[in-house]
PDB file of C-alpha atoms and ligand atoms in Angstrom:
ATOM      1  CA  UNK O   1      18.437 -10.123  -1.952  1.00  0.00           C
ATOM      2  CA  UNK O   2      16.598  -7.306  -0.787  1.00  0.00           C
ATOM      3  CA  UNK O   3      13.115  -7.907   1.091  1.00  0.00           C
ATOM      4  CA  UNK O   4      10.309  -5.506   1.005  1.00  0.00           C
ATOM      5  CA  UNK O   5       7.945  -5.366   3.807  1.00  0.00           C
ATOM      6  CA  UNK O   6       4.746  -3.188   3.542  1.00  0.00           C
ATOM      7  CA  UNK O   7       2.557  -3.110   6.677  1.00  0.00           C
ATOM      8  CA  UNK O   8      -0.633  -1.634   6.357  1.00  0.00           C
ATOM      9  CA  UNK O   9      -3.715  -1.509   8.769  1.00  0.00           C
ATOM     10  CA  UNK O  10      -4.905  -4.734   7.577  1.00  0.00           C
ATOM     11  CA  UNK O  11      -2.291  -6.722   6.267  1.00  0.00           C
ATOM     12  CA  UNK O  12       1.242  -6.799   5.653  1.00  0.00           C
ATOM     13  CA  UNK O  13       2.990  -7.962   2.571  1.00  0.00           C
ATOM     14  CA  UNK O  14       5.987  -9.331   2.128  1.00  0.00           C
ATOM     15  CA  UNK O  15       7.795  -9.244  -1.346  1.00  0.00           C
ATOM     16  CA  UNK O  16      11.574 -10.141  -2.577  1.00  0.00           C
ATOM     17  CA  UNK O  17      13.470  -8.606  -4.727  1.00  0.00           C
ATOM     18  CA  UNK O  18      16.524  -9.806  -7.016  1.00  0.00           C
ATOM     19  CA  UNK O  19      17.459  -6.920  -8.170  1.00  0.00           C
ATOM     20  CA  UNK O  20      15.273  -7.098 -11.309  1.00  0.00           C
ATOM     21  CA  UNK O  21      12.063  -8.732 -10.578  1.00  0.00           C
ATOM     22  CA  UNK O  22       9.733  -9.553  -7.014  1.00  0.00           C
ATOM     23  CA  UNK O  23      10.578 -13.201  -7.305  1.00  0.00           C
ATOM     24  CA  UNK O  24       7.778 -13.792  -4.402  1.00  0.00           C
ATOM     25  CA  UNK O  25       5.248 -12.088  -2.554  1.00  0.00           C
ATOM     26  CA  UNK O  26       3.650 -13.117   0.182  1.00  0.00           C
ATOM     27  CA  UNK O  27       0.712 -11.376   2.652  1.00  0.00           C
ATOM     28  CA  UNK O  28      -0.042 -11.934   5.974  1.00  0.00           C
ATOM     29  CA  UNK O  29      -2.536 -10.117   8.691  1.00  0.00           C
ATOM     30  CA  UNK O  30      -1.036  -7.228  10.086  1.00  0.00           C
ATOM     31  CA  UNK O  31      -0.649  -7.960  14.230  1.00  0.00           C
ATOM     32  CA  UNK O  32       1.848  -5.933  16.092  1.00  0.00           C
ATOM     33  CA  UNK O  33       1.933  -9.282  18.365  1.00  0.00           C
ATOM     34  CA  UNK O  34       3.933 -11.410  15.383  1.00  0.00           C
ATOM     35  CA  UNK O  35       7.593 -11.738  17.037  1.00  0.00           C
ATOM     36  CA  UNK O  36      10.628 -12.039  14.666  1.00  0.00           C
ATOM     37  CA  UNK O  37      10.530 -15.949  15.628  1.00  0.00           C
ATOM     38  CA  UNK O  38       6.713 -16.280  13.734  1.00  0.00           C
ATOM     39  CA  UNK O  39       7.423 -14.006  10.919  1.00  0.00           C
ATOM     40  CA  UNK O  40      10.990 -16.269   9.986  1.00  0.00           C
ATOM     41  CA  UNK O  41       9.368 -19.820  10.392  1.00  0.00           C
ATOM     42  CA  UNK O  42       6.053 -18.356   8.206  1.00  0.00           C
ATOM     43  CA  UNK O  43       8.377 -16.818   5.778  1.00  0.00           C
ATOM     44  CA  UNK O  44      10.944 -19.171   5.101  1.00  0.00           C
ATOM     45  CA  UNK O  45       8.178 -22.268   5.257  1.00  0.00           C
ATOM     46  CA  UNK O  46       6.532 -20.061   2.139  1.00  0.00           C
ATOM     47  CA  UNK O  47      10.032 -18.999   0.523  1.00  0.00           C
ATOM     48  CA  UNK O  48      11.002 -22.859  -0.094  1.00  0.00           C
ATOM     49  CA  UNK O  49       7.229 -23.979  -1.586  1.00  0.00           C
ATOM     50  CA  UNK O  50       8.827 -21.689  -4.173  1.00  0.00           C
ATOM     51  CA  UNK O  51      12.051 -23.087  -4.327  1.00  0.00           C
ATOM     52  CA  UNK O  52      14.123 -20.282  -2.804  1.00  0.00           C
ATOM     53  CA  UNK O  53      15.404 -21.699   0.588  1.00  0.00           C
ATOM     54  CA  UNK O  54      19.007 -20.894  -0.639  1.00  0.00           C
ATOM     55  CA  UNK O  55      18.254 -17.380  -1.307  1.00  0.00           C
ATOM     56  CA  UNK O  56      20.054 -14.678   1.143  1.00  0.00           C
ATOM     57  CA  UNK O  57      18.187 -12.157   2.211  1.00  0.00           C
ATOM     58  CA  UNK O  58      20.955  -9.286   2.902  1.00  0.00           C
ATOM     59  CA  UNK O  59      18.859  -5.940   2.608  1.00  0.00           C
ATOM     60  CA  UNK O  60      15.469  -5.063   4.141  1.00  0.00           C
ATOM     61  CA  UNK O  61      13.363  -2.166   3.444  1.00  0.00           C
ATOM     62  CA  UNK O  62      10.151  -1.192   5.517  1.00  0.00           C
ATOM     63  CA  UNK O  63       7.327   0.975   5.383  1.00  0.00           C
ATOM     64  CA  UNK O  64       4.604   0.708   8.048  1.00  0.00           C
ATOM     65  CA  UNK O  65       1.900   2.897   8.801  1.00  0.00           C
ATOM     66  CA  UNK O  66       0.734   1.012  12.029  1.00  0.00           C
ATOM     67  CA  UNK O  67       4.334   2.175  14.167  1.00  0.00           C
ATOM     68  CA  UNK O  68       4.305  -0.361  16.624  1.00  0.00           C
ATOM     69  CA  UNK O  69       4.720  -3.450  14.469  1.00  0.00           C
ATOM     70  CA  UNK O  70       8.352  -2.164  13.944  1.00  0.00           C
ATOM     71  CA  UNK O  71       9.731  -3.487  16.436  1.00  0.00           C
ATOM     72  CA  UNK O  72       9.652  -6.838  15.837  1.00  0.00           C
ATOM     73  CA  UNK O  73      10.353  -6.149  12.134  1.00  0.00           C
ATOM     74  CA  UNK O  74      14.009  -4.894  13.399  1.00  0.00           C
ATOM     75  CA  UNK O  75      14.261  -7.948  15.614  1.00  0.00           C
ATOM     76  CA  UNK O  76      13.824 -10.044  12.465  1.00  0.00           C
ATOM     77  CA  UNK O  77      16.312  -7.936  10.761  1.00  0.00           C
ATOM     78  CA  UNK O  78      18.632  -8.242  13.231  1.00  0.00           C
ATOM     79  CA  UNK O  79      18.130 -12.348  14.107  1.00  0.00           C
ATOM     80  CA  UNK O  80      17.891 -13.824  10.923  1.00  0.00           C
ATOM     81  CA  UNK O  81      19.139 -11.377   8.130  1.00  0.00           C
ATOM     82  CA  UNK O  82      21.925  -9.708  10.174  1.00  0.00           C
ATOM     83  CA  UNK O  83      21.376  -6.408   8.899  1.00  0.00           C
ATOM     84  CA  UNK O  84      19.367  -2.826   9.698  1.00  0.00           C
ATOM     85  CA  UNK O  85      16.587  -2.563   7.568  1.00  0.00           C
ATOM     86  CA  UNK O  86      16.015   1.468   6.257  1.00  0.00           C
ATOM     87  CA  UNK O  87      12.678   2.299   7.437  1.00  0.00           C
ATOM     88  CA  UNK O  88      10.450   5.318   5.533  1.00  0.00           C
ATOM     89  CA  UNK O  89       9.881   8.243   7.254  1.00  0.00           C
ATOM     90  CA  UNK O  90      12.551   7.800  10.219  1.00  0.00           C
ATOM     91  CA  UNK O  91      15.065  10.367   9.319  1.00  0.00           C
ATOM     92  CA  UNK O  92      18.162   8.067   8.267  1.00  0.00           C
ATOM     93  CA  UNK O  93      15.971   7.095   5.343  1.00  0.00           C
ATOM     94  CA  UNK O  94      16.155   9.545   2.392  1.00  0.00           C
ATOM     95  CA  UNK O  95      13.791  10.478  -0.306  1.00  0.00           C
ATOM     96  CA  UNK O  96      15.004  11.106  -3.780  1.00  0.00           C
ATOM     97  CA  UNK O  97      12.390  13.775  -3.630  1.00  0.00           C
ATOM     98  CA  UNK O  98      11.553  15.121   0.119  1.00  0.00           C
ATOM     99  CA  UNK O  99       7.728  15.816   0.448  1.00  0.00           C
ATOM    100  CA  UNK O 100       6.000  19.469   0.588  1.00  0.00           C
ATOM    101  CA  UNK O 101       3.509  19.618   3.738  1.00  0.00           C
ATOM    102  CA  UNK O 102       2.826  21.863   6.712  1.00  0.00           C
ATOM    103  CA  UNK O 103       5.405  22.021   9.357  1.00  0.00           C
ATOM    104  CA  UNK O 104       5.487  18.664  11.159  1.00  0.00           C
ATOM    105  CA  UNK O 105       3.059  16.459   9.451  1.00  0.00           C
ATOM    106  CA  UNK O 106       4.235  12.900   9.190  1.00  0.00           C
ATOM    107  CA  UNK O 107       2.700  11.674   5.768  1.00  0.00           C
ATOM    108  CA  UNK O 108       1.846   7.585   5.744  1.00  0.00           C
ATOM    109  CA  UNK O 109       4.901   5.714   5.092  1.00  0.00           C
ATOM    110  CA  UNK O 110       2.960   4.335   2.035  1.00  0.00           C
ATOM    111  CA  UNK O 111       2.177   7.488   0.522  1.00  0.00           C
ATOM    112  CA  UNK O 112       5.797   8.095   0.423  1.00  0.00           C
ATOM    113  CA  UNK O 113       6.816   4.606  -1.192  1.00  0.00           C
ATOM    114  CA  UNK O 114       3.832   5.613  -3.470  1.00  0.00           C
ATOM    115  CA  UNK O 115       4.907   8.600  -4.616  1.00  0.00           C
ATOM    116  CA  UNK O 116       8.547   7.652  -5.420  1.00  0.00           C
ATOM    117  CA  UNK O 117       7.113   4.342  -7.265  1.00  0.00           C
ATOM    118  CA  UNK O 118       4.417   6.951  -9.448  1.00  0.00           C
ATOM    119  CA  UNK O 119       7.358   9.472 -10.158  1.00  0.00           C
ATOM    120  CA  UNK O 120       9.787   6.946 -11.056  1.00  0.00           C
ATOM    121  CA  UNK O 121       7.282   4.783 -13.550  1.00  0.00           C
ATOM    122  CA  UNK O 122       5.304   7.718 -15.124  1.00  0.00           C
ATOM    123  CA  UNK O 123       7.357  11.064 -13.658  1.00  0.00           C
ATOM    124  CA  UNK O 124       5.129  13.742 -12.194  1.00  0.00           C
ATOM    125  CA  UNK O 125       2.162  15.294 -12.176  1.00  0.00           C
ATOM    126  CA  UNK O 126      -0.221  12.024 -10.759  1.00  0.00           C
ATOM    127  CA  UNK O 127      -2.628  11.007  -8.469  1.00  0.00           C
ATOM    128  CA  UNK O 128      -2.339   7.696  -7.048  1.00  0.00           C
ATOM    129  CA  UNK O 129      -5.723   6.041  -5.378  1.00  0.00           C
ATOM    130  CA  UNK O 130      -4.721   3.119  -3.115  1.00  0.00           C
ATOM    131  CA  UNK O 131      -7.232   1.174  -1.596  1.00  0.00           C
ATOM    132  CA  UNK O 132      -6.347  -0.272   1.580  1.00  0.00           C
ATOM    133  CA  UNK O 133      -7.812   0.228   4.944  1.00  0.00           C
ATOM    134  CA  UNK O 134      -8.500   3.743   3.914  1.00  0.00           C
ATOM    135  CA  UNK O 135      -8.693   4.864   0.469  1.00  0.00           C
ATOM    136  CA  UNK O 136      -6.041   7.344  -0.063  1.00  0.00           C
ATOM    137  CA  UNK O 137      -5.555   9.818  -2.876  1.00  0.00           C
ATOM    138  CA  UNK O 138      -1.634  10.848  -3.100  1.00  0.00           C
ATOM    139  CA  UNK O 139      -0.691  13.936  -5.187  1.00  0.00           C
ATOM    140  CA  UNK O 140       3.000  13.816  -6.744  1.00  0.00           C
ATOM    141  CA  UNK O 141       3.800  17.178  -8.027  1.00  0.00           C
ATOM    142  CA  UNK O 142       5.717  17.653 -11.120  1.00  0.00           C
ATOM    143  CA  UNK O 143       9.275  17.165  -9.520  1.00  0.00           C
ATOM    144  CA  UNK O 144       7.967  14.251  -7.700  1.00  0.00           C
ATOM    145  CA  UNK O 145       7.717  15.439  -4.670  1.00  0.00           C
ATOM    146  CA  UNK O 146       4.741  14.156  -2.103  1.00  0.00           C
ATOM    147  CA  UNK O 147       2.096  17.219  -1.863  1.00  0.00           C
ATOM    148  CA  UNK O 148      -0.886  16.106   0.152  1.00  0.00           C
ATOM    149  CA  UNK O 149      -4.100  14.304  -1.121  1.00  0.00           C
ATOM    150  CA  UNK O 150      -7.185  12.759   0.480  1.00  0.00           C
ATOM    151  CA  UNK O 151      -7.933  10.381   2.697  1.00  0.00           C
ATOM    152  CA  UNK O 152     -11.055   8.484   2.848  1.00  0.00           C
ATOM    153  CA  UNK O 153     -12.178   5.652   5.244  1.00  0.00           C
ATOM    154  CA  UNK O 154     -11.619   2.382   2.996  1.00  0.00           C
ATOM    155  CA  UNK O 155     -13.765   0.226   1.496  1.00  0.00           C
ATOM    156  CA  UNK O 156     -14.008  -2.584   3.587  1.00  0.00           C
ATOM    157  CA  UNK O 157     -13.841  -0.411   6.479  1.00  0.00           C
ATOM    158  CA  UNK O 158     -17.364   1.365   5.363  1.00  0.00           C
ATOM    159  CA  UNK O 159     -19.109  -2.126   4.429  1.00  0.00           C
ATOM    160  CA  UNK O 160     -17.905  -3.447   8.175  1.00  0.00           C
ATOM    161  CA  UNK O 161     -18.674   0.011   9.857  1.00  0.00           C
ATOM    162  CA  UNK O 162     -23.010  -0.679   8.280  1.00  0.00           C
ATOM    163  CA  UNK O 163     -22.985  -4.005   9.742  1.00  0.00           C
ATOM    164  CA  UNK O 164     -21.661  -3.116  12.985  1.00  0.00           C
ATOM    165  CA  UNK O 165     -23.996   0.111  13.144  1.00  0.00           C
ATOM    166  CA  UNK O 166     -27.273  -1.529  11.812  1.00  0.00           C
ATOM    167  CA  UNK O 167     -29.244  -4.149  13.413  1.00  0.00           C
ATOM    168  CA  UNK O 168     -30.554  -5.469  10.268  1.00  0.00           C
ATOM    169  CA  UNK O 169     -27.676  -4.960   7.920  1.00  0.00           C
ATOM    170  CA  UNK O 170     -25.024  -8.232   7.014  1.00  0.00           C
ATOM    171  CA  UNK O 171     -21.526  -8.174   6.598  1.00  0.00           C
ATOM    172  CA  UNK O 172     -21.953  -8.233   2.603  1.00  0.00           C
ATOM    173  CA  UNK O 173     -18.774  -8.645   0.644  1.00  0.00           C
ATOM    174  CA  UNK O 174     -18.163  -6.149  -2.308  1.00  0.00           C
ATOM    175  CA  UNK O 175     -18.297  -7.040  -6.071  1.00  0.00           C
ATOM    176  CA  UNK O 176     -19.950  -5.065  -8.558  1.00  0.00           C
ATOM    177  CA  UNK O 177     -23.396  -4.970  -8.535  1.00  0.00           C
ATOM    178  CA  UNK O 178     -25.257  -5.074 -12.529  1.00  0.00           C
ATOM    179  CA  UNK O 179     -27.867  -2.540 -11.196  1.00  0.00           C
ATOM    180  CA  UNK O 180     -27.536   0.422  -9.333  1.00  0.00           C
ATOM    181  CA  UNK O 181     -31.436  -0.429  -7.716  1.00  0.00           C
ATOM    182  CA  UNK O 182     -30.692  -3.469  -5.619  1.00  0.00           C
ATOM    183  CA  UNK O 183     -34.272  -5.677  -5.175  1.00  0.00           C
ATOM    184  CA  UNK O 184     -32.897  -7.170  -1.705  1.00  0.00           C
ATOM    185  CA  UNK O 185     -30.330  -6.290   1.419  1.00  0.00           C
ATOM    186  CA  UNK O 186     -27.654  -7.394   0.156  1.00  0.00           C
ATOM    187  CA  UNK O 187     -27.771  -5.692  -3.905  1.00  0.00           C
ATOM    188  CA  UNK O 188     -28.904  -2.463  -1.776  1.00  0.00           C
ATOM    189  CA  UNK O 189     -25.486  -2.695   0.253  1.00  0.00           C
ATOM    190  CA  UNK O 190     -23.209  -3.706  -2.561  1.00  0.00           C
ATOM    191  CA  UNK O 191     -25.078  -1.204  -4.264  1.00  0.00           C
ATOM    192  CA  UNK O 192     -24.510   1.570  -1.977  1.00  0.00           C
ATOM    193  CA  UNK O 193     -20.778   1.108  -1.795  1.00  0.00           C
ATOM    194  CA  UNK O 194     -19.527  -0.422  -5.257  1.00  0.00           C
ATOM    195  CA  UNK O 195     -21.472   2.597  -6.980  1.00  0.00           C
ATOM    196  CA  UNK O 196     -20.808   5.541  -3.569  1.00  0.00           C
ATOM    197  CA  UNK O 197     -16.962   4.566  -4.590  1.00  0.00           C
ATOM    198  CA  UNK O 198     -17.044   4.800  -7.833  1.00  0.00           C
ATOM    199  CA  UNK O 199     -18.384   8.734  -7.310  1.00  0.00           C
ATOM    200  CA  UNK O 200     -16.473   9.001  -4.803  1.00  0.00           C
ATOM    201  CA  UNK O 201     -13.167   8.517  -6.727  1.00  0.00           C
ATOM    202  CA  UNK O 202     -14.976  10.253  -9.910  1.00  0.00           C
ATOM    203  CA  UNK O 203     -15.454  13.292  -7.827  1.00  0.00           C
ATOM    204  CA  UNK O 204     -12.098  13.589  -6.251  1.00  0.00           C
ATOM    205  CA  UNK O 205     -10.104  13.068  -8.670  1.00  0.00           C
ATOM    206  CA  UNK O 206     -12.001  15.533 -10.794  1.00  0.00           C
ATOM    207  CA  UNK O 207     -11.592  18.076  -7.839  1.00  0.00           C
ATOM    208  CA  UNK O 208      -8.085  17.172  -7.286  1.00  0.00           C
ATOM    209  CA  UNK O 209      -7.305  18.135 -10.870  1.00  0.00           C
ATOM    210  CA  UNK O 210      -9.386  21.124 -11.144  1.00  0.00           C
ATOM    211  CA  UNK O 211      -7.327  22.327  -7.809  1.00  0.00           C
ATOM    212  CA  UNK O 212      -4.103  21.267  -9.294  1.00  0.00           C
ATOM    213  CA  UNK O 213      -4.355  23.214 -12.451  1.00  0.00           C
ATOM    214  CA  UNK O 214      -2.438  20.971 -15.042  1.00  0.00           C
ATOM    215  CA  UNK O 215      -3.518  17.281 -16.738  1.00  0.00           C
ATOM    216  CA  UNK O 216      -3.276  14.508 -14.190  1.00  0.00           C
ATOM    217  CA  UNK O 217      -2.568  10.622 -14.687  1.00  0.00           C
ATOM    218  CA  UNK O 218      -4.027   8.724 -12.218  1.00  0.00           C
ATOM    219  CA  UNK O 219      -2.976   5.094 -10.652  1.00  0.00           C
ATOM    220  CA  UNK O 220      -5.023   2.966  -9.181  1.00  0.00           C
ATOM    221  CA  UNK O 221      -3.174   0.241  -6.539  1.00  0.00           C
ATOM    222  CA  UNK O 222      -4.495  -1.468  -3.747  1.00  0.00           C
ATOM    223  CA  UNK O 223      -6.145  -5.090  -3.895  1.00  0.00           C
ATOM    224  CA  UNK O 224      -9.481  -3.683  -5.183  1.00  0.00           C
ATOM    225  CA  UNK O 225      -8.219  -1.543  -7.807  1.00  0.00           C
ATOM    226  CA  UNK O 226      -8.792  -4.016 -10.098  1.00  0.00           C
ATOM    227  CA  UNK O 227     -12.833  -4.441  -9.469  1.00  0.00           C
ATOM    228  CA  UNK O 228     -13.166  -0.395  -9.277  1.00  0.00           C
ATOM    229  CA  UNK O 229     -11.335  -0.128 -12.699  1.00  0.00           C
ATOM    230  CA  UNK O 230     -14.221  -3.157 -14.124  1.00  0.00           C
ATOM    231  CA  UNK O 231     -17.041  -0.394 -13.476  1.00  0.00           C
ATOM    232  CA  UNK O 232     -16.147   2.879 -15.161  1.00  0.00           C
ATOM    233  CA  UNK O 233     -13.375   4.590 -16.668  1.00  0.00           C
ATOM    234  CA  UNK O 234     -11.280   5.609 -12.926  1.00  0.00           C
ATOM    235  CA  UNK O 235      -7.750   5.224 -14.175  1.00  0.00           C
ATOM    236  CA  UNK O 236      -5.295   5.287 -16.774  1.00  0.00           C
ATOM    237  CA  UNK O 237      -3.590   2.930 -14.961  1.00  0.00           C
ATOM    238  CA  UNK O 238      -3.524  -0.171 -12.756  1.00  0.00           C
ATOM    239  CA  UNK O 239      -0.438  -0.944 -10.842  1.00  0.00           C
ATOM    240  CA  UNK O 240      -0.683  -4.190  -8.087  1.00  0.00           C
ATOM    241  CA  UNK O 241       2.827  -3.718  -6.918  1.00  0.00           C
ATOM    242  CA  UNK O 242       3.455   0.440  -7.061  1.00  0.00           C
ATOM    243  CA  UNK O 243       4.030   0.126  -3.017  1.00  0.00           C
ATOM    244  CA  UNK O 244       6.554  -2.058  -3.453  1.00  0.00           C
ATOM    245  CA  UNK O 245       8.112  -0.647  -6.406  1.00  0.00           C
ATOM    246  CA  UNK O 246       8.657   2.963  -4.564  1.00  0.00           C
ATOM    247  CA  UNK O 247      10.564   0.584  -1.812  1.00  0.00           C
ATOM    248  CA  UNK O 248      12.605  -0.561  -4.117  1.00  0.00           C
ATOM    249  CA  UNK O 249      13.581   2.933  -5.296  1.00  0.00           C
ATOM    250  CA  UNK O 250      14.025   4.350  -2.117  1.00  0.00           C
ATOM    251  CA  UNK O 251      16.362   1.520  -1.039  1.00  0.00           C
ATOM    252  CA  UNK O 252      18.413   2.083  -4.408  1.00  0.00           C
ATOM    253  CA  UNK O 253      18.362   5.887  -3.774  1.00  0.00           C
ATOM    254  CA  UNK O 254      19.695   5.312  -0.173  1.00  0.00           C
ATOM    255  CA  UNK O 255      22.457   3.145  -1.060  1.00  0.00           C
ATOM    256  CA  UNK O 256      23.375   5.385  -4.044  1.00  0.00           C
ATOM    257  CA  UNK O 257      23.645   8.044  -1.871  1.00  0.00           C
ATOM    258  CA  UNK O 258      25.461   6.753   1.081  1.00  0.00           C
TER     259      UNK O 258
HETATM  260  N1  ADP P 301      -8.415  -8.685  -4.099  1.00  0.00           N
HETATM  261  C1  ADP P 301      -9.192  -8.365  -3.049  1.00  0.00           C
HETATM  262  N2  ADP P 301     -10.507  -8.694  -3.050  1.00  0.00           N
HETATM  263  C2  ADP P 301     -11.299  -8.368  -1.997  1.00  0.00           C
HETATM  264  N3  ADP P 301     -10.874  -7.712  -0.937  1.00  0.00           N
HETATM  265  C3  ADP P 301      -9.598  -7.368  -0.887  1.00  0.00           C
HETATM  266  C4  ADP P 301      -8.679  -7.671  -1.933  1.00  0.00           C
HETATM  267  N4  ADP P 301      -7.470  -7.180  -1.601  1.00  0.00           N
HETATM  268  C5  ADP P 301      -7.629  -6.597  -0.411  1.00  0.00           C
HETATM  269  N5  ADP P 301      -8.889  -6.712   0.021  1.00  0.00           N
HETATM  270  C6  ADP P 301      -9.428  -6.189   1.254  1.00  0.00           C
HETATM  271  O1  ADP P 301      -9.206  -4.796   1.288  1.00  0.00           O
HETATM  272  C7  ADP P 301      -8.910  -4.389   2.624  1.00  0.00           C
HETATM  273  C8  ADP P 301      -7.654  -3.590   2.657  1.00  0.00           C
HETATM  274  O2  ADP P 301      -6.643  -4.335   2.026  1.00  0.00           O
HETATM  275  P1  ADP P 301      -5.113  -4.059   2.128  1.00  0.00           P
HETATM  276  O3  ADP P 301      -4.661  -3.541   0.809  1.00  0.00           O
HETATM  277  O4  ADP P 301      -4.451  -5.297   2.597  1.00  0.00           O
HETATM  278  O5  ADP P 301      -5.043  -2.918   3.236  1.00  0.00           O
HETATM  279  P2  ADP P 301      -3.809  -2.345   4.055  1.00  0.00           P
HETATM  280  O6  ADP P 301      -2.713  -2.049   3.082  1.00  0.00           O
HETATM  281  O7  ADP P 301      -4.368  -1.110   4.711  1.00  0.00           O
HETATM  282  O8  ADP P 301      -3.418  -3.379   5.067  1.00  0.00           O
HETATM  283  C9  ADP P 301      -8.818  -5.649   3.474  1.00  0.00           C
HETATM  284  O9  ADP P 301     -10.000  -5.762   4.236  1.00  0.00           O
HETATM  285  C10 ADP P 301      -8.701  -6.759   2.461  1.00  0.00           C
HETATM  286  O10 ADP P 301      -9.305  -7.948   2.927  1.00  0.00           O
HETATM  287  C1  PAZ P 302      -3.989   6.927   5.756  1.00  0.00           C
HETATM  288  C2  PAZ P 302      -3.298   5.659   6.210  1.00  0.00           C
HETATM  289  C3  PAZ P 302      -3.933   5.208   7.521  1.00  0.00           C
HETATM  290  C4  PAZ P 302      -3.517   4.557   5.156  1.00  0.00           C
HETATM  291  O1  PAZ P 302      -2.967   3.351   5.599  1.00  0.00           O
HETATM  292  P1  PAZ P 302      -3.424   1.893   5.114  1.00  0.00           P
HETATM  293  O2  PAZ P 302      -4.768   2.013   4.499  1.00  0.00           O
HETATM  294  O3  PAZ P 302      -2.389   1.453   4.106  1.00  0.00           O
HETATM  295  O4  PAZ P 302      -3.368   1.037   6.317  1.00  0.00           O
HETATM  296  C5  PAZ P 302      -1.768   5.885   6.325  1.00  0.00           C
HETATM  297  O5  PAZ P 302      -1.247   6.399   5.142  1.00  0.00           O
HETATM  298  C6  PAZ P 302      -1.420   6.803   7.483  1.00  0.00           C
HETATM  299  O6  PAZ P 302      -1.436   6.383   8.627  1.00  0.00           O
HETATM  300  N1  PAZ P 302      -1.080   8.088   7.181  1.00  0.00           N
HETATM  301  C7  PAZ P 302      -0.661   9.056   8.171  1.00  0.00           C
HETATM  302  C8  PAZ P 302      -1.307  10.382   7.968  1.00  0.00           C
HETATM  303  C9  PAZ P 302      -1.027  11.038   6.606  1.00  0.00           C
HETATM  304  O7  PAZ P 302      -0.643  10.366   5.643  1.00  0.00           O
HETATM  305  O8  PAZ P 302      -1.196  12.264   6.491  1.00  0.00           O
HETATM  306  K1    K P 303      -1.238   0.152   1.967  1.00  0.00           K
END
């Protein structure tokens, strides 16, 4: 079976794939400090509460936008799976579409696995908003090729960043808020960023599409996709697993392609 790992600044999920279907996922905090030895005992302890300790893992596919943790991601490979996992964005890892940016830029690993997972689900011509540590807006062009986009610090990132920077402000956890005027601290915060991020996506996408010149569809992913798309009308779609789903196609267009 092939394994997809996504690393991200905050947390890295595992999910496995039988060819057809993820048949588990599983999420742990990202720290480059994990060996190979704590990733197998974690994994395989959650693999059998579902009832797959006699599934092979044979194929591994990474993307990881903090670089370091790759290391001991290709020691795991190596120990317990026996084979080289295809990383995106080193060089021996094709894209069924190669991206369009200036000279040298390196986009996010994730943006890549993004774009290939928006082009091959709804073709071209899309924005995808993933909310992770940063909330990024990727632009697939109409041949599916990776074009640029926006990145904006995340969520999370912006409610930790208040309490950290203000004496007087809580670490406040976001949910939508039924008011925009909040009567205490905490409504004002949630207030502040539920409703700043819902503009905030509003506005770029609208400005994305204006630049862009031709209808959009846009995808939200991310784990708080789901709570943005509750307040207004952000996306035509929501996709959990659109990461892992562009994995998946770049590992099948690598092995195609051999
Ligand atoms: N369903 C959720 N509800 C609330 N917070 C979430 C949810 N999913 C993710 N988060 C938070 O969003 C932040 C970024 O999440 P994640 O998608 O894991 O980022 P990354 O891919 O950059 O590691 C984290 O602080 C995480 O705790
Ligand atoms: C913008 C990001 C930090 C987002 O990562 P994440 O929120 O998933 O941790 C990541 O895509 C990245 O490191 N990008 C490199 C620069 C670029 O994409 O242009
Ligand atoms: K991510």
């Amino acid at each position: 079976m092939l394994l997809c790992i996504d690393t991200g600044n905050t947390n890295t999920v595992f999910a496995l794939w039988d060819g057809r279907t993820f048949v588990g996922t599983w999420r742990a905090s990202t720290e480059h400090q994990r060996t190979a030895d704590q990733y197998f005992v974690w994994l395989s302890t959650l693999m059998a509460t579902r009832g797959l300790s006699d599934a092979v893992i044979d194929e591994v596919v990474i993307s990881s936008t903090v670089p370091r943790v790759v290391f001991n991601l290709r020691v795991l490979c190596d120990r317990y799976f026996n084979c080289r996992p295809l990383v995106v964005g080193k060089p021996e890892c094709r894209l069924p579409v190669p991206p369009r940016v200036e000279e040298g830029v390196r986009p996010g690993p994730d943006r890549l696995a993004n774009a290939a997972g928006a082009f091959d689900r709804h073709g071209g011509d899309v924005i995808v908003v993933d909310f992770g540590t940063a909330t990024n807006f990727d632009v697939v062009a109409t041949d599916g090729a990776y074009v640029g986009g926006v990145i904006s610090p995340g969520v999370n990132l912006s409610l930790e960043a208040l309490h950290m920077g203000a004496a007087a402000l809580p670490h406040v956890d976001i949910s939508q808020p039924d008011k925009v005027i909040g009567t205490n601290t905490v409504e004002c915060i949630q207030s502040g960023v539920f409703w700043g991020y819902t503009g905030l996506i509003q506005g770029i996408t609208a400005r994305v599409k204006a630049e862009y010149g031709k209808p959009m569809k846009v995808i939200g992913t991310g784990g708080l996709a789901p709570l943005f798309a509750q307040g207004e009308d952000l996306f035509d779609v929501v996709e959990d697993d659109l990461t892992m789903h562009g994995l998946t196609v770049i590992h099948a267009f690598n092995k195609e392609t051999k």
